[in-house]
Amino acid sequence: MADFINNIPQVPRINPNAHLILSEAGEVCSWVGGEAFVLEGIQPSIIRKLLALIDGVRPLEKIYAELADSGDRNYLNEIVLALSKLDIIEEVVTEAAPQNHRWELPIVSKQLGQKAIALLGNHQLLNTLAKTFAAAGFDNRRAFYLKNFASCQTPEFRALHQERILVNGTSKYLSSLAPTVYQDSLDSVSISGLSQLFKEFDFVVCALEGIPFQALLDVNKSALASGTPCLFVTASQETALIGPTVIRGATACFGCRIITLEGLPPIFEDIWPQLSTPIVAKADSQILSSVAQACLEEAISLLGPTLTPVRATSVLKITEEGDRTIKRLLPSGECHECVPQLDEPLGVIERSAIAAAAEEIGRIWPNSPKAAIPPAPDAYQTVGILGGGTAGYLTALAFRAFRPDIKVTLLESSAIPVIGVGEATTPELVKFLHSPRFLGLDIVDFYERVRPTWKLGIKFQWGLPDDYEFTFPFQRGRLLESLLYDSTLNNQSLGAMLMSADRAPIFDRGDGTPLSLLHQIRWAYHLDNRRFVRYLQEEAIAAGIEHIDVQISDAQISADGETITHLITEDGRQLTYDLYIDCSGFRSLLLQKLGSKFVSYQDTLSTDRAIAATVPHNGTVKPYTLAETMNNGWCWNIPFEDADHRGYVFSSAFCSDDEALEEMRAKNPGMGDPWLVKFRSGRHEDFWKGNVVAIGNSYAFVEPLESTAIHTIVLELELLLTNFPASKRDEGVKSVLNRKMSDRWDALRWFLGIHYKFNHRLSTPFWQAANRDTDISGAIERLALFTERAPLSYRNSLFYPLHPPDFFSDDHSYDTLLAGQQVPARFMEPVEDPATWQRQMAILKGLASTAMPQHEALSCLREKRPDLLYDFTKRRDSWLHTWLPA
């Protein structure tokens, strides 16, 4: 006996954060600090009597004396020892004098300080918050001391409480304290009464301690009914949880937090509203100041100029040591409290909260580290770029950005015209142009001189007959849930929804100011090729790149046929460089000279011609490239502010140029003068041969179904210049670059092939042949796996170790095209349940409903808010600085 009596508190009190309940099976269960235990062999009647006597005043011997008729002393000791080991009871300790934990308080402006703030509480948290908000300058605040909640006084609640709850440590602890006197003391609180009260305020902080969770659910319902943002705070001596900030129709609620984050043991799930919230027992707890600081930060963010709630989609966890952890929180399908009410008019704060929720729904993948290679004595010193155009000027600017130590000369002839078609791109170009990791070109200047429009993805009129279509957005999302629950791929992400609504990622806050999500929703450019090339040329000249207007008539090769010794101009001059970049387009002058063979993709991609023209539109600048199935191929639509650029890509084996033109005119009344472009799909065997590197069409080309021309130029330059050899003698890196680049182009071949293999929209001779004969042998494994376990992107990839080589070779892109064309598959289990999915979709649709049309958004950014463009390039969470967000 003496051995363990010393371990028992001699003057015990009940831990303020302990719970004991009686299960339906008659077991006594404890829950303290997130850990649950079953106490076997304890009679509930005995423990009720024992706990009723533990008040923090009576010594243990006196408690035993009063229970002399209720049981054996040894048995009582065993119970007390077990309760002490489980931290249900603890030794009474003398409370230390309160300490003043200081941090540098922000002082709010007079205008912000007049915002009406309600602070709800009943203990230490309320005291600390009231003092903190007063010190910060929030003069229009009121602190409400809440005593009882009507829902916790009903006969049903009290009966269940009496039957099942043996102890809620907080209730006994708080009853022993003298309540702080507040002018606003509410004796009995109802949901309707609180809702009316909340309507008088701009912001509410609920920091109730030691009361049933049911009371916090009442506050939750009141906030949702009133529409006033309400921040929830709970805290024990060791841990505080701050959030969510509940905003009607936009965020998760307190009930979602309990379901998602609290981790209730199953035995407590049917009774958790009866259990009490935590309590901060010590007035000098460091956690009090940390909580106050976090609440003040949220108030300033939500009520300040940005009107952006930080805790709209997350909960902040703070430990006693000051450690902070952000826990992601979205509406739970199991919660029935926060049903979005987005059919009501949306205020400014609701729109900001919805934007924050939409931002959380996306995923961001990190960048890989980069390290520099030291130079060698025989490093490349001069580079000659043969050819201008997009490939030549991007190459020149890339060398200047990556290797300013190398002298670059660009050789082109002004007699060779620029092909002036509209150019659709991918997000890789945006990153390459504007990211400080690459060219870092001024984005506002670019919009003024080039006047691009935004492309959020591709809309395919493809796959099935009649008016069926599907979107391929750059912003990834939950494509399986969209397919299963909405019977479409077009709701998989906010970007996809904006495509369907013909809207841009700039939103109307409701107060005359725009909200930009350019940093979150991946997008690309639609470019007028002539304006773009002129811009690149001007930037290259401004960067000091030597430019020679000259016609190259020939190139001299070495005796062994392995290298170029010099270029020969039309007037007989000889130009010599260490390295030659072939940007001569389809001529591929230098690679051809060195005998690099051409590998045809004809068996997979049979189209070989395109007719292009401008077509008037109805004033709607669509935020996507359209791919429309035609009798002998397909037709693109690239939208600009003044007109659409249309192009018919077809196979000359199935129709003549005149027949194609006739079909295109019938589809596009009012089209301008057309021009014809001939091409072949395939690549050369060598990306780098001898002292020649080929960039753009001189190395490879595939028909423009996925807008990959500039995309692949950017990838080629990024791969070349981030792995540029230190010495002319380095051959290993050339071999690897050749293999990687050929693999990338072959992967693109197979990806494009599945577009033709499974498009059953039309049954013309061309499409019958495409369905029957298209070679997709390089995609067979992925196709087979898709049919067995779609979507591929819902599990770790079997095709690449971490990141795919590029956007068009990853699993999600295959998923979109195969599912979009409804290739039969056995689906995996969805990640989101239907209720959670519908709530997240309500958030996204609510935001999409406030988006601007593209012409309006572009005008706003160019003429009124160019700072939003700079914000896109500078903010750390912008996709511009990541490899590939999903």
Tab-separated table of N, CA, C and O in Angstrom, residues 516-550:
chain	number	residue	atom	x	y	z
A	516	SER	N	-7.757	38.748	-58.254
A	516	SER	CA	-7.027	37.945	-59.237
A	516	SER	C	-6.652	36.590	-58.658
A	516	SER	O	-6.106	36.507	-57.551
A	517	LEU	N	-6.943	35.536	-59.424
A	517	LEU	CA	-6.448	34.197	-59.107
A	517	LEU	C	-5.516	33.708	-60.220
A	517	LEU	O	-5.392	32.513	-60.454
A	518	LEU	N	-4.861	34.658	-60.884
A	518	LEU	CA	-3.909	34.278	-61.918
A	518	LEU	C	-2.797	33.406	-61.353
A	518	LEU	O	-2.247	32.553	-62.053
A	519	HIS	N	-2.465	33.600	-60.086
A	519	HIS	CA	-1.377	32.834	-59.471
A	519	HIS	C	-1.765	31.405	-59.170
A	519	HIS	O	-0.909	30.547	-59.003
A	520	GLN	N	-3.063	31.118	-59.114
A	520	GLN	CA	-3.521	29.790	-58.703
A	520	GLN	C	-3.961	28.935	-59.882
A	520	GLN	O	-3.733	27.730	-59.901
A	521	ILE	N	-4.618	29.528	-60.858
A	521	ILE	CA	-5.177	28.783	-61.983
A	521	ILE	C	-4.194	28.846	-63.148
A	521	ILE	O	-3.940	29.914	-63.698
A	522	ARG	N	-3.647	27.707	-63.513
A	522	ARG	CA	-2.660	27.700	-64.604
A	522	ARG	C	-3.303	28.118	-65.922
A	522	ARG	O	-4.408	27.703	-66.245
A	523	TRP	N	-2.570	28.918	-66.684
A	523	TRP	CA	-3.065	29.430	-67.958
A	523	TRP	C	-1.882	29.617	-68.906
A	523	TRP	O	-0.732	29.519	-68.515
A	524	ALA	N	-2.220	29.854	-70.153
A	524	ALA	CA	-1.206	30.064	-71.190
A	524	ALA	C	-1.633	31.264	-72.021
A	524	ALA	O	-2.602	31.959	-71.699
A	525	TYR	N	-0.893	31.505	-73.124
A	525	TYR	CA	-1.183	32.643	-73.992
A	525	TYR	C	-1.715	32.177	-75.341
A	525	TYR	O	-1.303	31.135	-75.876
A	526	HIS	N	-2.616	32.983	-75.900
A	526	HIS	CA	-2.871	33.001	-77.332
A	526	HIS	C	-2.118	34.212	-77.882
A	526	HIS	O	-2.287	35.333	-77.382
A	527	LEU	N	-1.282	34.004	-78.905
A	527	LEU	CA	-0.382	35.052	-79.392
A	527	LEU	C	-0.564	35.274	-80.892
A	527	LEU	O	-0.695	34.319	-81.656
A	528	ASP	N	-0.544	36.529	-81.272
A	528	ASP	CA	-0.391	36.862	-82.682
A	528	ASP	C	1.089	36.690	-83.012
A	528	ASP	O	1.948	37.371	-82.440
A	529	ASN	N	1.406	35.789	-83.930
A	529	ASN	CA	2.796	35.410	-84.176
A	529	ASN	C	3.650	36.586	-84.617
A	529	ASN	O	4.802	36.729	-84.189
A	530	ARG	N	3.117	37.448	-85.450
A	530	ARG	CA	3.911	38.584	-85.940
A	530	ARG	C	4.256	39.535	-84.797
A	530	ARG	O	5.397	40.002	-84.673
A	531	ARG	N	3.277	39.871	-83.967
A	531	ARG	CA	3.546	40.767	-82.839
A	531	ARG	C	4.529	40.126	-81.863
A	531	ARG	O	5.407	40.801	-81.314
A	532	PHE	N	4.385	38.820	-81.653
A	532	PHE	CA	5.258	38.126	-80.707
A	532	PHE	C	6.708	38.105	-81.195
A	532	PHE	O	7.636	38.407	-80.436
A	533	VAL	N	6.907	37.765	-82.475
A	533	VAL	CA	8.269	37.721	-83.012
A	533	VAL	C	8.887	39.113	-83.021
A	533	VAL	O	10.084	39.276	-82.698
A	534	ARG	N	8.103	40.131	-83.354
A	534	ARG	CA	8.633	41.503	-83.336
A	534	ARG	C	9.064	41.889	-81.914
A	534	ARG	O	10.113	42.510	-81.709
A	535	TYR	N	8.263	41.501	-80.936
A	535	TYR	CA	8.615	41.769	-79.537
A	535	TYR	C	9.921	41.070	-79.153
A	535	TYR	O	10.812	41.688	-78.556
A	536	LEU	N	10.043	39.780	-79.501
A	536	LEU	CA	11.262	39.042	-79.168
A	536	LEU	C	12.485	39.657	-79.853
A	536	LEU	O	13.569	39.749	-79.262
A	537	GLN	N	12.313	40.089	-81.088
A	537	GLN	CA	13.411	40.708	-81.818
A	537	GLN	C	13.859	41.997	-81.126
A	537	GLN	O	15.058	42.228	-80.929
A	538	GLU	N	12.920	42.807	-80.723
A	538	GLU	CA	13.258	44.059	-80.048
A	538	GLU	C	13.936	43.795	-78.707
A	538	GLU	O	14.880	44.505	-78.331
A	539	GLU	N	13.476	42.776	-77.981
A	539	GLU	CA	14.094	42.443	-76.695
A	539	GLU	C	15.515	41.911	-76.894
A	539	GLU	O	16.416	42.197	-76.090
A	540	ALA	N	15.714	41.128	-77.945
A	540	ALA	CA	17.044	40.579	-78.212
A	540	ALA	C	18.033	41.697	-78.542
A	540	ALA	O	19.167	41.717	-78.051
A	541	ILE	N	17.613	42.648	-79.353
A	541	ILE	CA	18.487	43.760	-79.705
A	541	ILE	C	18.794	44.602	-78.465
A	541	ILE	O	19.938	45.015	-78.229
A	542	ALA	N	17.760	44.845	-77.633
A	542	ALA	CA	17.958	45.622	-76.413
A	542	ALA	C	18.898	44.914	-75.443
A	542	ALA	O	19.600	45.565	-74.657
A	543	ALA	N	18.925	43.579	-75.494
A	543	ALA	CA	19.804	42.803	-74.614
A	543	ALA	C	21.234	42.744	-75.129
A	543	ALA	O	22.090	42.114	-74.506
A	544	GLY	N	21.519	43.354	-76.287
A	544	GLY	CA	22.870	43.397	-76.818
A	544	GLY	C	23.264	42.194	-77.640
A	544	GLY	O	24.456	41.977	-77.899
A	545	ILE	N	22.308	41.408	-78.086
A	545	ILE	CA	22.614	40.246	-78.918
A	545	ILE	C	22.919	40.723	-80.343
A	545	ILE	O	22.151	41.491	-80.931
A	546	GLU	N	24.037	40.281	-80.886
A	546	GLU	CA	24.428	40.684	-82.233
A	546	GLU	C	23.464	40.085	-83.252
A	546	GLU	O	23.148	38.893	-83.200
A	547	HIS	N	23.003	40.906	-84.166
A	547	HIS	CA	22.042	40.478	-85.176
A	547	HIS	C	22.597	40.815	-86.554
A	547	HIS	O	23.002	41.950	-86.818
A	548	ILE	N	22.645	39.816	-87.436
A	548	ILE	CA	23.148	40.025	-88.796
A	548	ILE	C	22.050	39.622	-89.782
A	548	ILE	O	21.566	38.481	-89.759
A	549	ASP	N	21.645	40.576	-90.614
A	549	ASP	CA	20.658	40.303	-91.658
A	549	ASP	C	21.415	39.729	-92.855
A	549	ASP	O	22.065	40.456	-93.611
A	550	VAL	N	21.341	38.413	-93.030
A	550	VAL	CA	22.148	37.750	-94.044
A	550	VAL	C	21.455	36.470	-94.490
A	550	VAL	O	20.746	35.824	-93.709
